Tab-separated table of C-alpha atoms in Angstrom:
chain	number	residue	atom	x	y	z
A	1	UNK	CA	7.228	-27.131	-5.586
A	2	UNK	CA	3.792	-25.903	-5.726
A	3	UNK	CA	3.699	-22.800	-8.000
A	4	UNK	CA	0.052	-22.461	-9.139
A	5	UNK	CA	-0.700	-19.443	-11.506
A	6	UNK	CA	-3.993	-17.511	-11.027
A	7	UNK	CA	-4.932	-14.929	-13.673
A	8	UNK	CA	-6.704	-12.693	-11.258
A	9	UNK	CA	-9.037	-9.822	-11.849
A	10	UNK	CA	-9.680	-6.688	-10.122
A	11	UNK	CA	-12.967	-5.456	-8.777
A	12	UNK	CA	-13.146	-1.721	-8.153
A	13	UNK	CA	-15.103	-0.436	-5.166
A	14	UNK	CA	-16.117	3.117	-5.330
A	15	UNK	CA	-15.205	5.391	-2.276
A	16	UNK	CA	-17.267	7.591	-0.197
A	17	UNK	CA	-16.806	11.261	-0.557
A	18	UNK	CA	-15.605	12.540	2.681
A	19	UNK	CA	-13.606	15.276	4.422
A	20	UNK	CA	-10.763	14.871	6.865
A	21	UNK	CA	-10.293	16.136	10.398
A	22	UNK	CA	-6.777	17.441	9.437
A	23	UNK	CA	-6.211	21.034	10.330
A	24	UNK	CA	-6.260	23.720	7.503
A	25	UNK	CA	-2.819	25.273	6.867
A	26	UNK	CA	-1.600	28.379	5.306
A	27	UNK	CA	0.748	28.573	2.393
A	28	UNK	CA	2.256	31.200	0.124
A	29	UNK	CA	0.646	30.756	-3.183
A	30	UNK	CA	3.278	29.596	-5.963
A	31	UNK	CA	3.437	31.117	-9.546
A	32	UNK	CA	2.940	28.886	-12.422
A	33	UNK	CA	6.105	27.066	-13.706
A	34	UNK	CA	7.842	27.736	-16.696
A	35	UNK	CA	7.713	27.127	-19.580
A	36	UNK	CA	4.474	29.071	-19.171
A	37	UNK	CA	4.621	32.728	-20.582
A	38	UNK	CA	4.925	35.295	-17.976
A	39	UNK	CA	2.089	37.148	-19.206
A	40	UNK	CA	-0.357	34.723	-18.165
A	41	UNK	CA	0.120	35.682	-14.603
A	42	UNK	CA	-1.440	38.747	-13.139
A	43	UNK	CA	1.349	40.560	-11.324
A	44	UNK	CA	1.093	40.989	-7.558
A	45	UNK	CA	-2.011	38.432	-6.999
A	46	UNK	CA	0.570	35.768	-7.190
A	47	UNK	CA	2.429	36.783	-3.906
A	48	UNK	CA	-0.590	36.665	-1.703
A	49	UNK	CA	-0.814	34.180	1.211
A	50	UNK	CA	-3.659	31.662	0.848
A	51	UNK	CA	-5.271	29.448	3.391
A	52	UNK	CA	-6.100	26.006	1.994
A	53	UNK	CA	-9.047	24.215	2.767
A	54	UNK	CA	-8.988	21.191	5.022
A	55	UNK	CA	-7.191	18.202	3.435
A	56	UNK	CA	-9.695	16.611	1.183
A	57	UNK	CA	-9.039	12.938	2.389
A	58	UNK	CA	-9.238	11.193	5.552
A	59	UNK	CA	-5.947	10.229	6.879
A	60	UNK	CA	-7.225	6.816	7.740
A	61	UNK	CA	-9.467	5.375	5.302
A	62	UNK	CA	-12.618	3.752	6.623
A	63	UNK	CA	-12.440	-0.073	5.905
A	64	UNK	CA	-15.390	0.122	3.659
A	65	UNK	CA	-13.922	2.761	1.535
A	66	UNK	CA	-10.750	1.096	0.481
A	67	UNK	CA	-10.486	0.154	-3.247
A	68	UNK	CA	-10.877	-3.594	-3.441
A	69	UNK	CA	-8.855	-6.046	-5.501
A	70	UNK	CA	-10.316	-9.484	-5.049
A	71	UNK	CA	-9.939	-12.746	-6.998
A	72	UNK	CA	-11.869	-16.008	-7.405
A	73	UNK	CA	-15.267	-17.053	-8.617
A	74	UNK	CA	-17.131	-16.414	-6.653
A	75	UNK	CA	-14.868	-13.913	-4.823
A	76	UNK	CA	-14.340	-15.078	-1.340
A	77	UNK	CA	-15.594	-11.788	0.256
A	78	UNK	CA	-18.994	-12.303	-1.169
A	79	UNK	CA	-19.436	-15.657	0.790
A	80	UNK	CA	-22.484	-15.609	3.139
A	81	UNK	CA	-23.917	-18.115	5.628
A	82	UNK	CA	-22.887	-21.771	5.551
A	83	UNK	CA	-20.453	-21.068	2.578
A	84	UNK	CA	-18.607	-18.606	4.736
A	85	UNK	CA	-18.271	-20.856	7.739
A	86	UNK	CA	-17.141	-23.886	5.398
A	87	UNK	CA	-14.476	-21.541	3.912
A	88	UNK	CA	-13.186	-20.929	7.474
A	89	UNK	CA	-13.597	-16.964	7.094
A	90	UNK	CA	-15.382	-16.289	10.148
A	91	UNK	CA	-13.733	-15.642	13.498
A	92	UNK	CA	-14.945	-18.784	15.168
A	93	UNK	CA	-13.962	-21.029	12.174
A	94	UNK	CA	-10.812	-19.335	10.981
A	95	UNK	CA	-7.815	-21.723	10.925
A	96	UNK	CA	-4.124	-21.587	10.041
A	97	UNK	CA	-2.259	-24.462	8.875
A	98	UNK	CA	1.672	-24.476	9.042
A	99	UNK	CA	3.486	-27.173	7.226
A	100	UNK	CA	6.503	-27.913	5.205
A	101	UNK	CA	6.851	-28.432	1.588
A	102	UNK	CA	8.304	-31.835	1.035
A	103	UNK	CA	9.607	-31.593	-2.466
A	104	UNK	CA	13.188	-31.657	-3.401
A	105	UNK	CA	14.546	-30.696	-6.878
A	106	UNK	CA	18.268	-31.775	-7.137
A	107	UNK	CA	21.034	-30.476	-7.516
A	108	UNK	CA	19.789	-27.328	-5.935
A	109	UNK	CA	17.246	-28.516	-3.584
A	110	UNK	CA	18.451	-31.725	-1.972
A	111	UNK	CA	16.724	-31.710	1.571
A	112	UNK	CA	13.229	-30.928	2.075
A	113	UNK	CA	12.432	-28.242	4.955
A	114	UNK	CA	11.580	-29.857	8.426
A	115	UNK	CA	9.946	-28.434	11.455
A	116	UNK	CA	9.697	-29.667	14.878
A	117	UNK	CA	5.678	-28.737	15.351
A	118	UNK	CA	3.495	-28.836	12.322
A	119	UNK	CA	0.142	-27.224	12.745
A	120	UNK	CA	-2.523	-29.013	10.689
A	121	UNK	CA	-6.411	-29.209	10.544
A	122	UNK	CA	-6.190	-33.041	10.428
A	123	UNK	CA	-4.667	-33.324	13.958
A	124	UNK	CA	-6.450	-30.527	15.361
A	125	UNK	CA	-3.423	-28.116	15.798
A	126	UNK	CA	-3.905	-25.708	13.237
A	127	UNK	CA	-3.848	-22.214	14.956
A	128	UNK	CA	-7.199	-20.468	15.715
A	129	UNK	CA	-7.988	-16.741	16.147
A	130	UNK	CA	-8.355	-16.906	19.961
A	131	UNK	CA	-4.659	-18.199	20.207
A	132	UNK	CA	-3.436	-15.675	17.767
A	133	UNK	CA	-5.214	-12.939	19.777
A	134	UNK	CA	-3.620	-14.212	23.054
A	135	UNK	CA	-0.211	-14.090	21.107
A	136	UNK	CA	-0.913	-10.370	20.466
A	137	UNK	CA	-1.154	-9.552	24.175
A	138	UNK	CA	2.516	-10.010	24.566
A	139	UNK	CA	3.653	-9.656	21.160
A	140	UNK	CA	1.212	-7.421	19.216
A	141	UNK	CA	2.281	-4.647	16.981
A	142	UNK	CA	0.347	-1.516	15.400
A	143	UNK	CA	1.402	0.417	12.575
A	144	UNK	CA	-0.194	2.878	9.746
A	145	UNK	CA	0.602	1.524	6.245
A	146	UNK	CA	-0.917	2.394	2.885
A	147	UNK	CA	-1.958	-0.295	0.388
A	148	UNK	CA	-1.119	-0.111	-3.247
A	149	UNK	CA	-1.275	-2.333	-6.001
A	150	UNK	CA	1.756	-3.380	-8.123
A	151	UNK	CA	0.086	-2.012	-11.330
A	152	UNK	CA	-2.779	0.082	-9.928
A	153	UNK	CA	-2.764	3.772	-10.937
A	154	UNK	CA	-3.549	5.024	-7.221
A	155	UNK	CA	-3.513	3.820	-3.624
A	156	UNK	CA	-6.161	1.651	-2.459
A	157	UNK	CA	-6.234	3.213	1.136
A	158	UNK	CA	-4.482	3.748	4.307
A	159	UNK	CA	-5.121	1.820	7.573
A	160	UNK	CA	-4.082	1.352	11.026
A	161	UNK	CA	-3.200	-2.340	11.019
A	162	UNK	CA	-2.814	-4.372	14.239
A	163	UNK	CA	-1.744	-8.283	14.584
A	164	UNK	CA	1.202	-10.562	15.430
A	165	UNK	CA	4.579	-10.333	13.692
A	166	UNK	CA	5.154	-13.337	11.500
A	167	UNK	CA	8.204	-14.385	13.574
A	168	UNK	CA	6.296	-14.962	16.615
A	169	UNK	CA	3.817	-17.059	14.911
A	170	UNK	CA	6.557	-19.120	13.120
A	171	UNK	CA	8.277	-19.510	16.437
A	172	UNK	CA	5.183	-21.959	17.301
A	173	UNK	CA	6.788	-24.517	14.907
A	174	UNK	CA	9.619	-25.102	16.934
A	175	UNK	CA	13.079	-25.813	15.618
A	176	UNK	CA	13.645	-25.717	11.860
A	177	UNK	CA	16.147	-27.158	9.479
A	178	UNK	CA	16.540	-26.354	5.860
A	179	UNK	CA	14.113	-23.492	5.700
A	180	UNK	CA	14.899	-20.773	3.236
A	181	UNK	CA	11.560	-19.323	2.378
A	182	UNK	CA	7.812	-19.290	3.616
A	183	UNK	CA	5.151	-18.890	0.926
A	184	UNK	CA	1.412	-18.498	2.099
A	185	UNK	CA	-2.182	-18.809	0.645
A	186	UNK	CA	-5.489	-17.484	1.276
A	187	UNK	CA	-8.651	-18.836	0.833
A	188	UNK	CA	-9.493	-19.765	-2.787
A	189	UNK	CA	-12.285	-22.464	-2.791
A	190	UNK	CA	-11.817	-25.944	-4.484
A	191	UNK	CA	-10.351	-24.850	-7.722
A	192	UNK	CA	-6.630	-25.213	-8.130
A	193	UNK	CA	-6.607	-22.704	-10.851
A	194	UNK	CA	-7.709	-19.913	-8.383
A	195	UNK	CA	-4.847	-20.685	-5.937
A	196	UNK	CA	-3.142	-17.261	-5.161
A	197	UNK	CA	0.114	-17.286	-3.058
A	198	UNK	CA	2.875	-15.031	-2.008
A	199	UNK	CA	6.088	-15.498	-0.092
A	200	UNK	CA	9.003	-14.113	1.929
A	201	UNK	CA	12.474	-15.361	2.626
A	202	UNK	CA	13.228	-16.606	6.066
A	203	UNK	CA	15.242	-13.495	6.663
A	204	UNK	CA	12.822	-11.039	5.626
A	205	UNK	CA	10.236	-13.176	7.988
A	206	UNK	CA	12.397	-13.375	11.128
A	207	UNK	CA	14.578	-10.004	11.142
A	208	UNK	CA	13.484	-6.617	11.327
A	209	UNK	CA	15.724	-3.194	11.910
A	210	UNK	CA	15.091	-1.788	15.386
A	211	UNK	CA	11.907	0.372	15.289
A	212	UNK	CA	11.134	-1.118	11.832
A	213	UNK	CA	7.897	-2.653	10.633
A	214	UNK	CA	7.659	-6.511	10.686
A	215	UNK	CA	5.555	-8.548	8.254
A	216	UNK	CA	2.537	-9.550	10.340
A	217	UNK	CA	-0.685	-11.543	10.671
A	218	UNK	CA	-3.255	-8.637	10.959
A	219	UNK	CA	-6.792	-9.052	12.627
A	220	UNK	CA	-7.562	-5.527	13.292
A	221	UNK	CA	-8.103	-2.450	10.996
A	222	UNK	CA	-8.591	1.067	12.273
A	223	UNK	CA	-9.327	-0.622	15.644
A	224	UNK	CA	-12.155	-2.995	14.392
A	225	UNK	CA	-11.985	-6.668	13.565
A	226	UNK	CA	-11.041	-7.190	9.877
A	227	UNK	CA	-14.090	-8.072	7.772
A	228	UNK	CA	-14.084	-10.342	4.669
A	229	UNK	CA	-14.147	-7.462	2.287
A	230	UNK	CA	-10.961	-6.286	3.552
A	231	UNK	CA	-9.397	-9.917	3.870
A	232	UNK	CA	-10.428	-10.914	7.190
A	233	UNK	CA	-10.774	-12.618	9.692
A	234	UNK	CA	-6.695	-12.675	9.413
A	235	UNK	CA	-4.710	-11.547	6.575
A	236	UNK	CA	-0.851	-10.876	5.900
A	237	UNK	CA	0.513	-7.476	6.132
A	238	UNK	CA	3.938	-6.818	4.453
A	239	UNK	CA	4.771	-3.224	5.023
A	240	UNK	CA	7.273	-2.518	2.405
A	241	UNK	CA	5.580	-4.448	-0.359
A	242	UNK	CA	2.813	-4.047	-2.813
A	243	UNK	CA	-0.768	-5.308	-2.112
A	244	UNK	CA	0.118	-8.952	-3.669
A	245	UNK	CA	2.346	-9.777	-0.819
A	246	UNK	CA	-0.431	-8.940	1.797
A	247	UNK	CA	-2.427	-12.144	1.145
A	248	UNK	CA	-5.988	-11.858	2.170
A	249	UNK	CA	-8.179	-14.594	3.843
A	250	UNK	CA	-4.734	-16.197	5.268
A	251	UNK	CA	-5.057	-19.978	5.805
A	252	UNK	CA	-1.983	-21.893	4.641
A	253	UNK	CA	1.914	-21.455	5.834
A	254	UNK	CA	4.408	-23.674	3.770
A	255	UNK	CA	7.876	-23.669	4.810
A	256	UNK	CA	10.428	-24.681	2.127
A	257	UNK	CA	13.897	-25.090	1.284
A	258	UNK	CA	13.260	-23.991	-2.262
A	259	UNK	CA	15.465	-20.624	-2.863
A	260	UNK	CA	13.107	-19.233	-5.419
A	261	UNK	CA	10.347	-16.595	-4.755
A	262	UNK	CA	7.310	-18.756	-5.375
A	263	UNK	CA	4.706	-16.076	-5.684
A	264	UNK	CA	1.884	-16.355	-8.175
A	265	UNK	CA	3.004	-12.952	-9.366
A	266	UNK	CA	6.424	-14.390	-10.307
A	267	UNK	CA	4.783	-16.560	-12.842
A	268	UNK	CA	2.827	-13.693	-14.491
A	269	UNK	CA	6.046	-11.602	-15.438
A	270	UNK	CA	5.980	-9.404	-12.491
A	271	UNK	CA	8.753	-8.532	-10.002
A	272	UNK	CA	7.694	-10.457	-6.817
A	273	UNK	CA	10.282	-8.590	-4.583
A	274	UNK	CA	9.242	-4.965	-5.823
A	275	UNK	CA	8.623	-2.613	-2.732
A	276	UNK	CA	6.432	0.297	-2.504
A	277	UNK	CA	7.862	3.384	-4.692
A	278	UNK	CA	7.787	6.997	-3.565
A	279	UNK	CA	5.127	8.199	-5.978
A	280	UNK	CA	2.721	11.228	-5.995
A	281	UNK	CA	-0.946	11.239	-7.232
A	282	UNK	CA	-3.235	13.889	-8.449
A	283	UNK	CA	-6.720	14.256	-7.344
A	284	UNK	CA	-9.202	14.752	-9.946
A	285	UNK	CA	-9.505	18.199	-11.374
A	286	UNK	CA	-12.695	19.778	-12.704
A	287	UNK	CA	-12.370	20.038	-16.795
A	288	UNK	CA	-13.502	23.665	-16.570
A	289	UNK	CA	-13.046	26.340	-14.009
A	290	UNK	CA	-13.217	30.181	-13.661
A	291	UNK	CA	-10.303	32.112	-14.645
A	292	UNK	CA	-11.390	34.724	-12.105
A	293	UNK	CA	-10.844	32.230	-9.075
A	294	UNK	CA	-7.784	30.745	-7.682
A	295	UNK	CA	-7.107	27.069	-8.899
A	296	UNK	CA	-6.518	24.824	-6.035
A	297	UNK	CA	-4.689	21.518	-6.629
A	298	UNK	CA	-4.358	18.450	-4.088
A	299	UNK	CA	-3.470	14.804	-4.025
A	300	UNK	CA	-1.518	11.968	-2.355
A	301	UNK	CA	1.989	10.789	-1.935
A	302	UNK	CA	3.351	7.500	-0.938
A	303	UNK	CA	6.585	7.327	0.824
A	304	UNK	CA	8.123	4.278	-0.138
A	305	UNK	CA	11.163	2.353	1.064
A	306	UNK	CA	13.593	5.272	0.052
A	307	UNK	CA	11.487	8.158	1.828
A	308	UNK	CA	10.150	11.425	0.513
A	309	UNK	CA	12.213	14.393	0.132
A	310	UNK	CA	9.534	16.708	-1.596
A	311	UNK	CA	6.527	16.782	-4.165
A	312	UNK	CA	6.809	18.951	-7.156
A	313	UNK	CA	4.635	20.204	-9.769
A	314	UNK	CA	4.845	21.433	-13.394
A	315	UNK	CA	2.317	23.540	-15.317
A	316	UNK	CA	2.067	24.844	-18.852
A	317	UNK	CA	-0.759	26.249	-21.138
A	318	UNK	CA	-1.402	24.200	-24.260
A	319	UNK	CA	-3.516	24.644	-27.281
A	320	UNK	CA	-7.061	23.482	-26.969
A	321	UNK	CA	-6.902	20.725	-29.352
A	322	UNK	CA	-3.215	19.663	-28.344
A	323	UNK	CA	-2.941	15.770	-27.799
A	324	UNK	CA	-1.976	14.900	-24.263
A	325	UNK	CA	1.542	13.559	-23.812
A	326	UNK	CA	1.719	11.499	-20.719
A	327	UNK	CA	5.606	11.059	-20.681
A	328	UNK	CA	6.638	14.120	-18.772
A	329	UNK	CA	10.203	14.266	-20.063
A	330	UNK	CA	8.959	14.113	-23.718
A	331	UNK	CA	6.175	16.731	-23.168
A	332	UNK	CA	8.336	19.174	-20.963
A	333	UNK	CA	11.882	18.513	-21.660
A	334	UNK	CA	12.698	21.870	-20.104
A	335	UNK	CA	9.930	21.876	-17.429
A	336	UNK	CA	10.635	23.997	-14.129
A	337	UNK	CA	9.544	21.689	-11.219
A	338	UNK	CA	8.302	23.838	-8.310
A	339	UNK	CA	7.567	22.656	-4.723
A	340	UNK	CA	3.926	21.756	-3.249
A	341	UNK	CA	3.199	22.070	0.177
A	342	UNK	CA	2.796	18.964	2.393
A	343	UNK	CA	-0.319	18.779	4.654
A	344	UNK	CA	0.957	18.547	8.321
A	345	UNK	CA	0.111	15.332	10.732
A	346	UNK	CA	-3.280	15.019	11.915
A	347	UNK	CA	-4.392	15.420	15.404
A	348	UNK	CA	-3.731	11.735	16.313
A	349	UNK	CA	-6.264	11.848	19.313
A	350	UNK	CA	-9.086	12.578	16.919
A	351	UNK	CA	-8.446	10.019	14.201
A	352	UNK	CA	-6.993	6.941	16.362
A	353	UNK	CA	-9.428	4.562	17.831
A	354	UNK	CA	-10.207	5.135	21.404
A	355	UNK	CA	-8.036	2.491	22.967
A	356	UNK	CA	-5.004	3.399	20.943
A	357	UNK	CA	-2.315	6.061	21.788
A	358	UNK	CA	0.158	7.291	19.283
A	359	UNK	CA	2.851	6.348	21.484
A	360	UNK	CA	2.106	2.715	20.937
A	361	UNK	CA	2.541	2.794	17.037
A	362	UNK	CA	5.708	1.487	15.228
A	363	UNK	CA	7.360	4.540	13.698
A	364	UNK	CA	6.207	6.851	16.413
A	365	UNK	CA	8.654	8.556	18.938
A	366	UNK	CA	7.561	6.953	22.337
A	367	UNK	CA	8.285	10.272	24.306
A	368	UNK	CA	6.369	12.850	21.883
A	369	UNK	CA	3.763	10.523	20.242
A	370	UNK	CA	4.779	12.105	16.830
A	371	UNK	CA	6.038	10.227	13.729
A	372	UNK	CA	9.778	9.900	13.421
A	373	UNK	CA	9.591	11.134	9.986
A	374	UNK	CA	6.680	12.830	7.754
A	375	UNK	CA	5.310	11.591	5.662
A	376	UNK	CA	5.606	8.203	7.476
A	377	UNK	CA	7.742	5.647	5.492
A	378	UNK	CA	5.214	3.255	3.678
A	379	UNK	CA	2.277	5.601	4.326
A	380	UNK	CA	0.094	8.168	2.342
A	381	UNK	CA	0.632	11.848	2.782
A	382	UNK	CA	-1.149	14.617	1.086
A	383	UNK	CA	-0.123	17.728	-0.790
A	384	UNK	CA	-1.673	20.872	-2.028
A	385	UNK	CA	-1.019	23.981	-4.062
A	386	UNK	CA	-3.032	27.143	-5.134
A	387	UNK	CA	-2.146	28.957	-8.356
A	388	UNK	CA	-3.404	32.497	-8.673
A	389	UNK	CA	-3.426	34.674	-11.853
A	390	UNK	CA	-3.936	32.124	-14.565
A	391	UNK	CA	-5.275	33.673	-17.615
A	392	UNK	CA	-8.141	31.729	-19.536
A	393	UNK	CA	-6.801	28.629	-21.436
A	394	UNK	CA	-6.136	25.104	-21.446
A	395	UNK	CA	-3.447	23.948	-19.071
A	396	UNK	CA	-1.673	20.762	-18.102
A	397	UNK	CA	-0.382	19.976	-14.582
A	398	UNK	CA	2.028	17.208	-13.713
A	399	UNK	CA	3.095	16.228	-10.188
A	400	UNK	CA	6.014	14.039	-9.042
A	401	UNK	CA	7.645	12.928	-5.946
A	402	UNK	CA	11.349	13.201	-5.199
A	403	UNK	CA	12.709	10.481	-2.780
A	404	UNK	CA	15.285	10.711	-0.232
A	405	UNK	CA	17.957	9.862	-2.542
A	406	UNK	CA	17.042	12.767	-4.664
A	407	UNK	CA	15.685	10.411	-7.362
A	408	UNK	CA	12.584	12.243	-9.247
A	409	UNK	CA	9.552	10.149	-10.085
A	410	UNK	CA	9.400	7.869	-12.326
A	411	UNK	CA	12.964	6.823	-11.167
A	412	UNK	CA	14.312	4.532	-9.898
A	413	UNK	CA	11.755	1.784	-11.242
A	414	UNK	CA	9.908	2.988	-14.201
A	415	UNK	CA	9.134	-0.656	-15.576
A	416	UNK	CA	5.489	-1.393	-15.138
A	417	UNK	CA	6.033	-5.085	-14.042
A	418	UNK	CA	7.885	-3.645	-11.034
A	419	UNK	CA	5.320	-1.357	-10.082
A	420	UNK	CA	3.534	1.332	-12.248
A	421	UNK	CA	5.327	4.768	-11.363
A	422	UNK	CA	4.529	7.045	-14.225
A	423	UNK	CA	4.122	11.006	-13.672
A	424	UNK	CA	0.472	11.828	-13.501
A	425	UNK	CA	-0.959	14.493	-15.525
A	426	UNK	CA	-4.505	16.365	-15.268
A	427	UNK	CA	-5.591	18.766	-18.019
A	428	UNK	CA	-8.189	21.706	-17.077
A	429	UNK	CA	-9.554	24.675	-18.759
A	430	UNK	CA	-10.174	28.124	-17.346
A	431	UNK	CA	-12.597	30.545	-18.939
């Protein structure tokens, strides 16, 4: 069984500053949480209604503004000209092979996987982009999904992805026997040490709950072809999973009878089946602000597999030279957590591509054109609070998400190798 390991490195791409078209909304300002002393608040000012500014983030991240994680030397998205063509990373040259893994490993794997119709470069049957797009005319799907790395501290971006469900592509292989998993690879040049792969079980590939988001081969992002920087021309998108499952520069499927998750990440002490967690993130806060002005805090929240019930914050004043304590429970064992406000859905007609209607998107009500839940499952929402009447001093603010089960972050998976999920803290000073 092929189980190569690739150390992998991350390349951070700076994001543009931009302002969303989301409508501004009004909220009642929230008093600072305990254990802050009551005398640091200035009375009636804490009860005034405050209109927050427009959400500081675009709901759909422009393709060039995603944070980028790339592996390889050179990194595939940096190829140009002849090298890009030879790598089959242009729309005209892209091909996808679908074959079986011939290896057996008695006594647990006694028969190799078999398929009726392999698709290979050698015999000229590898799938091309034109065929995939044609399949998309009758079986294509669209959905909004946030991208998040397993051990990366903030979401990489959120996009409208369009493509063909994996199950429809696998049907092109005809009858199958002894297939338990599908593992897949993207372009990695000729160096075996740079191979990076991920996998899904046959059931994950073929079965999706009604209205659910299937794993798919994506070829459009935000209404445009996917560029090499974002993993195009074609990449995997696994909606419930971290980014390592959504392999870029997709080129090979191997159908196997091996029962193990044969992801590269499985060989690097990671949980290869970890799914997106419900987690809140705090936008950078200026280190110094005026005590005479309200303090506005904003951030992002991902609604993971267990959904989102609310976002909460806690605030405390600390000594100027106090050492930050990252562990929320250790730093604030008796903290009072208060709710943040969630920004409402955007005007879909304003942010969707001209040829896409909200009724066409998975996760939306076909009659009303609105999401079935908010924030949307596997998507990013945004939160905000405005604090009034804080006196001069140094403050720490922490923000956490509470999922649909009532589990507060960092539960239920605080272990790093199943996905970083620490409660974020920002410190600021008022003077």
